[in-house]
Amino acid sequence: MPGVDTIGGIICVASPDLEEEDTEEDKQCKVYSSWDQTPDILLEEIFSYLTIRERYYASLVCRSWYRAFKLQNFMNMISWYAEQQGLDNTSVAGVGTYIRRLKFTFPCNMANRNDPDRIRLFGTGGKLLEALKRLMRNLQNLRYLELIDLMLDSKEAVYLMDDICTNCTQTLSKLVLINTTRYNCPLLHVGVFVNLNILVISPQNLHEDIIELIGYTKLRHLHILQNRYSPKDTTIRLPKRSSWVKMKMNNPYLKVHFEIESHKSTDILLPIDLLEHSAIPCHSIVLDNPNTQISPPTILTHGTFFDSTIRVYAFKGLTRYYLHRNFAKRLDESLVQFCRMCPNLHTLMIRDKISTATILEIVSTAKRLCCLYVRRNVILKRCDRVWSTILDWSPEYYEWIKINSRSYEKTEKEVSRILGYRWHMLSEKEFKEQVINMHI
């Protein structure tokens, strides 16, 4: 059969670029296999039976096989040169000396490509994990380390950071550990980096002891991040109140940022208990989950818990749920109440439908607000009459709202005057691409 080769019992099909292009009808009728979804650990086992030449041919099958072949080899190659440091005729001295940042993201989702909403998680391990640890051991001047979605077993995770702790205790400035494990497993290593400035970590890897430990470091920003692969079951809890109190005593300048990144409508922020977690110095809440409609009670709960500390409150992404025009079913009232409850609010991003009158009320209420992001396409040009019954507006103030809510241009002009710079409502593209600064 042309274009087909057999390597070690594996059938490899040559690139379609070398064959005649299929018609649209042929493409729709073609049934593909699922070999590209083979977990890395099994791929390593398959590759172990092949010669280097055969492994190369196998890497041409698909992207996932190409990555499995290249990534481990690349990391081992860098490590080998770093270990030799010019001791032979092949290597040169200084390899790895000037590498300051290492970012490794493991493609843990092996879901069927025809079913994008389905998630099948596999953690890294085997020779790929060994190659990663070897590489980290040889990079002794790292400033930034990011390990994302490794999904390790607890036994493997406990020893993951040993060499980094030995080499980079004084030098590491930023550490990102997102879903290092799939289940609950405290990573105490994060507390030994005395000059760490930013720590991004998933909730399943936190613990009371960790919170107390970082109180004795120079850490300034603790990001507690959940993405689509983070566990959402009830066993994952935030550390208890006593640990946060001790941490604040020893490190009063530390700011906590809650983030969630997901496209599943069922994913929400970690459950927060008023008695246990009101002591958290929450500086930011950023929700990038456009399929999840935020309820008014959720907004008011955030305002109640973190009224004196929160400065950034953002709902990112373009909504993928129905937006009501009726005032009672919108978020206008809860957002204004939130602004009243949080006097230090600096940044507010709203993706839902609100009115121009509500925008004017927000900038008038939030005295320290500097950055306001709204979507022009979903803003209603109206002065909701219900506002005059909810709030005690003076006749002069009501007239000001009424006049300046009639058009986008008048609303933008008044908001610009209050905020002190030229402000405008964002297009869909501008809103989607907006980057929120949480370290203000």
XYZ file of C-alpha atoms in Angstrom:
440
model
C 0.000 0.000 0.000
C 1.597 3.370 -0.997
C 2.344 5.823 1.783
C 2.272 3.168 4.515
C 5.236 1.806 6.472
C 5.429 -0.716 9.309
C 7.750 0.070 12.206
C 8.115 -2.321 15.082
C 4.574 -3.582 14.622
C 3.113 -0.053 14.372
C 1.452 1.061 11.165
C 2.465 4.592 10.206
C 0.674 6.516 7.488
C 2.635 9.041 5.460
C 1.665 12.690 5.557
C -1.532 13.459 3.587
C 0.395 16.247 1.855
C 2.060 13.546 -0.257
C -1.246 12.102 -1.416
C -4.194 13.460 -3.382
C -6.391 15.753 -1.317
C -9.686 14.272 -0.191
C -12.912 15.849 -1.302
C -15.233 17.350 1.332
C -17.494 14.299 1.006
C -14.535 11.951 1.587
C -13.484 13.893 4.679
C -16.962 13.646 6.200
C -17.146 9.894 5.582
C -13.625 9.120 6.822
C -13.361 7.421 10.231
C -10.219 8.160 12.238
C -8.590 5.986 14.868
C -7.797 7.173 18.404
C -4.072 6.433 18.468
C -3.357 10.134 18.893
C -5.067 9.963 22.310
C -2.650 7.383 23.724
C -1.351 8.552 27.158
C 2.310 9.555 27.300
C 3.256 6.721 29.640
C 2.017 4.166 27.097
C 3.761 6.022 24.281
C 7.012 5.834 26.236
C 6.547 2.080 26.543
C 5.885 1.765 22.802
C 8.885 3.924 21.892
C 11.158 1.872 24.152
C 10.885 -1.054 21.676
C 11.941 1.102 18.710
C 15.308 2.246 17.419
C 16.037 5.978 17.191
C 15.277 5.899 13.470
C 11.977 4.095 14.066
C 11.024 6.520 16.838
C 11.530 9.379 14.435
C 9.228 7.761 11.867
C 6.647 7.109 14.586
C 6.780 10.786 15.587
C 5.399 11.661 12.120
C 2.088 9.903 12.824
C 0.424 12.843 14.613
C 1.115 15.864 16.797
C 0.813 14.049 20.114
C 3.300 11.372 19.011
C 5.622 14.083 17.695
C 5.490 15.887 21.046
C 6.091 12.672 22.988
C 9.198 11.987 20.899
C 10.631 15.505 20.806
C 9.926 16.866 24.299
C 11.670 14.212 26.368
C 14.644 14.091 23.979
C 14.951 17.873 23.983
C 14.952 18.115 27.793
C 17.513 15.314 28.118
C 19.704 16.936 25.480
C 19.770 20.278 27.340
C 20.478 18.437 30.602
C 23.315 16.448 29.058
C 25.055 19.559 27.757
C 24.567 21.308 31.111
C 26.101 18.324 32.926
C 29.098 18.030 30.591
C 30.028 21.726 30.639
C 32.822 21.341 28.096
C 34.383 18.184 29.567
C 34.452 16.486 26.148
C 34.938 17.459 22.503
C 31.210 17.773 21.857
C 29.794 19.995 24.583
C 30.604 23.584 25.528
C 30.764 25.289 28.890
C 27.987 27.559 30.126
C 24.940 25.712 28.770
C 21.929 26.536 30.979
C 23.788 29.183 32.990
C 21.704 32.065 31.652
C 18.323 30.344 31.559
C 16.080 32.304 33.910
C 12.637 30.902 33.090
C 11.256 27.396 32.625
C 7.630 26.760 31.696
C 6.294 23.221 31.257
C 2.646 22.506 30.440
C 1.539 18.888 30.260
C -1.387 18.168 27.870
C -3.329 16.213 30.464
C -6.669 16.120 28.619
C -6.929 13.043 26.403
C -10.602 13.544 25.519
C -11.988 12.500 22.167
C -11.481 15.281 19.634
C -15.101 14.866 18.465
C -16.387 15.500 21.987
C -14.697 18.711 23.233
C -16.843 18.951 26.386
C -15.632 15.580 27.639
C -12.504 15.522 29.793
C -10.259 12.487 30.306
C -7.337 13.361 32.523
C -3.965 11.643 32.543
C -1.015 12.780 34.630
C 2.562 12.900 33.482
C 5.108 10.440 34.814
C 7.657 7.850 33.724
C 10.588 8.992 31.616
C 8.988 12.333 30.770
C 8.815 13.246 34.459
C 12.378 12.029 34.969
C 13.535 14.226 32.074
C 11.731 17.247 33.563
C 13.254 16.727 37.010
C 16.688 16.240 35.477
C 16.316 19.491 33.543
C 15.222 21.430 36.646
C 18.200 19.994 38.532
C 20.566 21.415 35.907
C 19.058 24.913 35.730
C 20.538 26.468 38.835
C 19.788 30.139 38.131
C 16.041 30.066 37.570
C 14.003 33.135 38.474
C 10.657 31.935 37.136
C 9.342 28.366 37.197
C 5.940 27.320 35.833
C 4.656 23.737 36.029
C 1.115 23.393 34.706
C -1.297 20.428 34.768
C 1.212 17.717 35.694
C -1.540 15.795 37.532
C 0.986 13.731 39.496
C 0.351 11.084 42.102
C 0.964 12.345 45.624
C 4.051 10.119 46.024
C 5.667 11.685 42.951
C 4.657 15.245 43.832
C 6.267 15.113 47.280
C 9.741 14.884 45.724
C 9.128 17.016 42.620
C 10.653 20.223 44.018
C 13.616 18.759 45.932
C 16.312 19.895 43.501
C 14.725 23.305 42.915
C 14.758 23.898 46.670
C 18.448 23.018 46.769
C 19.423 25.233 43.835
C 17.003 28.169 43.873
C 16.036 28.857 47.483
C 17.454 32.375 47.243
C 16.916 33.143 43.548
C 13.360 32.071 42.648
C 11.052 35.079 42.273
C 7.929 33.574 40.670
C 6.573 30.035 41.067
C 3.517 28.687 39.247
C 2.174 25.284 40.322
C -1.196 24.716 38.679
C -2.696 21.257 39.243
C 0.595 19.670 40.239
C -1.583 16.862 41.558
C -5.097 15.843 40.663
C -6.145 15.254 44.250
C -5.438 16.895 47.589
C -1.700 16.996 48.339
C 0.050 19.813 50.299
C 3.268 21.066 48.654
C 5.321 22.317 51.589
C 8.296 23.128 49.349
C 6.747 26.466 48.370
C 7.462 27.824 51.826
C 11.281 27.596 51.544
C 11.806 30.182 48.770
C 12.617 33.153 50.948
C 12.700 35.738 48.142
C 9.608 34.531 46.313
C 7.439 37.440 45.152
C 4.605 35.676 43.291
C 3.127 32.243 43.969
C 0.361 30.787 41.771
C -1.025 27.531 43.147
C -4.155 25.390 42.926
C -6.297 24.899 46.056
C -5.697 21.130 46.266
C -2.014 21.829 46.948
C -2.561 24.291 49.804
C -2.609 23.538 53.527
C -2.618 25.389 56.847
C 1.109 24.683 57.275
C 1.861 26.216 53.877
C -0.027 29.415 54.685
C 1.921 29.756 57.928
C 5.232 29.070 56.171
C 4.768 31.773 53.518
C 4.140 34.207 56.341
C 7.887 34.045 57.018
C 8.826 34.791 53.395
C 8.805 37.988 51.343
C 5.879 36.778 49.253
C 3.670 39.644 48.066
C 1.120 37.948 45.788
C -0.573 34.599 46.379
C -2.771 33.524 43.446
C -5.177 30.681 44.186
C -6.111 29.471 40.719
C -8.593 26.913 39.443
C -8.744 25.934 35.778
C -10.985 23.484 33.928
C -8.952 20.505 35.194
C -8.913 21.476 38.876
C -11.028 19.270 41.171
C -14.417 20.718 42.084
C -15.507 18.163 44.682
C -16.359 19.037 48.276
C -13.120 17.576 49.656
C -11.120 20.592 48.429
C -11.213 23.352 51.037
C -9.291 26.518 51.718
C -6.981 26.514 54.772
C -8.614 27.407 58.079
C -8.876 30.868 59.603
C -6.123 30.457 62.205
C -3.442 29.954 59.536
C -4.495 33.115 57.667
C -4.416 35.129 60.883
C -0.860 33.967 61.647
C 0.224 34.630 58.086
C -1.122 38.209 58.196
C 0.723 38.881 61.443
C 4.062 37.823 59.981
C 3.518 39.060 56.417
C 1.014 41.954 56.535
C 1.728 43.038 52.946
C 0.729 39.791 51.253
C -2.233 40.028 48.847
C -4.419 37.064 47.881
C -5.932 36.743 44.402
C -8.688 34.259 43.518
C -8.860 33.202 39.854
C -10.935 30.709 37.935
C -10.449 29.844 34.265
C -13.019 27.474 32.834
C -15.574 27.046 30.065
C -17.781 24.624 31.981
C -21.033 26.166 33.183
C -20.883 24.178 36.429
C -17.500 25.530 37.550
C -17.624 28.233 40.211
C -15.259 29.712 42.748
C -14.239 27.652 45.757
C -16.814 27.628 48.568
C -15.919 30.388 51.017
C -17.124 30.382 54.613
C -17.612 33.713 56.385
C -16.324 32.541 59.773
C -13.293 30.708 58.355
C -12.194 32.873 55.445
C -13.097 36.490 56.158
C -9.532 36.822 57.491
C -8.093 36.242 54.000
C -6.570 39.488 52.640
C -8.390 39.075 49.304
C -7.166 41.687 46.855
C -8.657 40.350 43.594
C -11.372 38.056 42.298
C -11.110 37.354 38.573
C -13.605 34.949 37.002
C -12.922 33.886 33.422
C -15.814 31.464 32.997
C -18.077 32.900 30.267
C -20.517 29.948 30.384
C -21.309 30.505 34.062
C -23.858 33.155 34.975
C -22.909 34.895 38.213
C -25.817 35.349 40.601
C -26.524 38.499 42.670
C -26.072 36.583 45.984
C -22.566 35.529 44.876
C -21.578 39.148 44.210
C -22.970 40.316 47.539
C -21.235 37.449 49.361
C -17.875 38.519 47.918
C -18.573 42.083 49.010
C -19.516 40.980 52.518
C -16.415 38.830 53.033
C -13.780 41.100 51.512
C -15.272 44.584 51.731
C -12.175 46.320 53.122
C -9.475 44.549 51.101
C -10.775 43.849 47.595
C -9.526 46.175 44.861
C -10.019 44.174 41.650
C -13.303 42.500 40.693
C -13.570 41.183 37.144
C -15.865 38.962 35.086
C -13.860 38.197 31.931
C -14.887 36.718 28.606
C -17.849 37.129 26.277
C -21.025 35.720 27.786
C -22.426 32.499 26.371
C -25.727 32.582 28.230
C -28.913 34.585 27.725
C -28.765 38.182 28.941
C -32.087 39.503 30.269
C -33.217 43.057 29.535
C -35.482 43.190 32.561
C -33.927 45.123 35.466
C -35.004 42.567 38.078
C -33.148 39.802 36.225
C -29.955 41.788 35.642
C -26.970 42.415 37.913
C -27.285 46.222 38.063
C -28.509 46.481 41.640
C -26.079 43.921 43.102
C -23.114 45.557 41.325
C -23.990 48.989 42.717
C -24.406 47.489 46.198
C -21.013 45.802 45.799
C -19.438 49.178 44.963
C -21.022 50.674 48.097
C -19.701 47.834 50.260
C -16.110 47.950 48.907
C -14.691 51.464 49.359
C -11.225 50.538 48.030
C -12.424 49.129 44.696
C -9.957 50.121 41.955
C -10.858 47.909 38.945
C -14.257 46.602 37.873
C -14.929 44.501 34.748
C -18.556 43.722 33.856
C -19.437 41.335 31.018
C -23.200 41.242 31.648
C -25.947 43.521 30.373
C -26.413 46.719 32.404
C -27.809 50.152 31.599
C -26.073 53.490 30.980
C -27.777 54.787 34.145
C -26.158 51.987 36.142
C -22.741 52.883 34.727
C -23.201 56.480 35.907
C -24.340 55.274 39.326
C -21.305 52.960 39.640
C -18.728 55.674 38.901
C -20.528 58.036 41.275
C -20.610 55.441 44.062
C -17.143 53.865 43.806
C -15.021 56.847 44.810
C -11.667 55.113 44.239
C -12.589 53.408 40.996
C -9.975 53.986 38.293
C -10.573 51.228 35.722
C -14.052 50.282 34.483
C -14.504 47.813 31.611
C -17.905 47.205 29.963
C -19.071 45.770 26.622
C -20.670 48.392 24.389
C -22.767 45.766 22.562
C -24.735 44.773 25.668
C -25.192 48.182 27.316
C -28.795 49.439 27.387
C -29.376 53.150 26.728
C -31.900 53.854 29.438
C -32.570 55.398 32.798
C -34.225 52.604 34.758
C -37.096 54.153 36.734
C -36.710 51.540 39.438
C -33.481 53.244 40.555
C -35.431 56.206 41.933
C -37.368 53.857 44.221
C -34.329 51.849 45.349
C -32.006 54.793 46.002
C -32.740 58.151 47.566
C -31.844 60.320 44.581
C -32.235 64.050 44.764
C -34.181 65.711 41.896
C -30.943 67.255 40.607
C -29.087 63.941 40.634
C -31.981 62.134 38.942
C -32.059 64.777 36.213
C -28.293 64.372 35.679
C -28.666 60.603 35.347
C -31.675 60.964 33.057
C -29.984 63.366 30.638
C -26.611 61.606 30.433
C -27.973 58.074 30.082
C -29.785 58.848 26.837
C -26.778 58.152 24.623
C -23.467 56.302 24.720
C -21.618 59.515 23.895
C -23.063 61.461 26.842
C -22.450 58.556 29.215
C -18.839 58.219 28.067
C -18.280 61.961 28.427
C -19.530 62.025 32.040
C -17.608 58.876 33.031
C -14.460 60.409 31.518
C -15.006 63.557 33.565
C -15.421 61.590 36.815
C -12.537 59.153 36.257
C -10.195 61.864 35.005
C -9.233 60.337 31.655
C -10.846 59.617 28.288
C -13.016 56.569 28.930
C -15.011 54.551 26.406
C -17.061 51.377 26.250
C -15.188 48.458 24.701
C -15.855 46.562 21.511
C -16.196 42.785 21.782
C -12.617 42.320 20.573
C -11.255 44.949 22.990
C -13.121 43.421 25.920
C -11.967 39.887 25.091
C -8.320 40.930 24.801
C -8.280 43.111 27.916
C -5.560 42.228 30.435
C -6.390 42.852 34.075
C -3.619 44.109 36.345
C -4.160 42.436 39.714
C -0.975 43.748 41.329
C -2.097 47.345 41.813
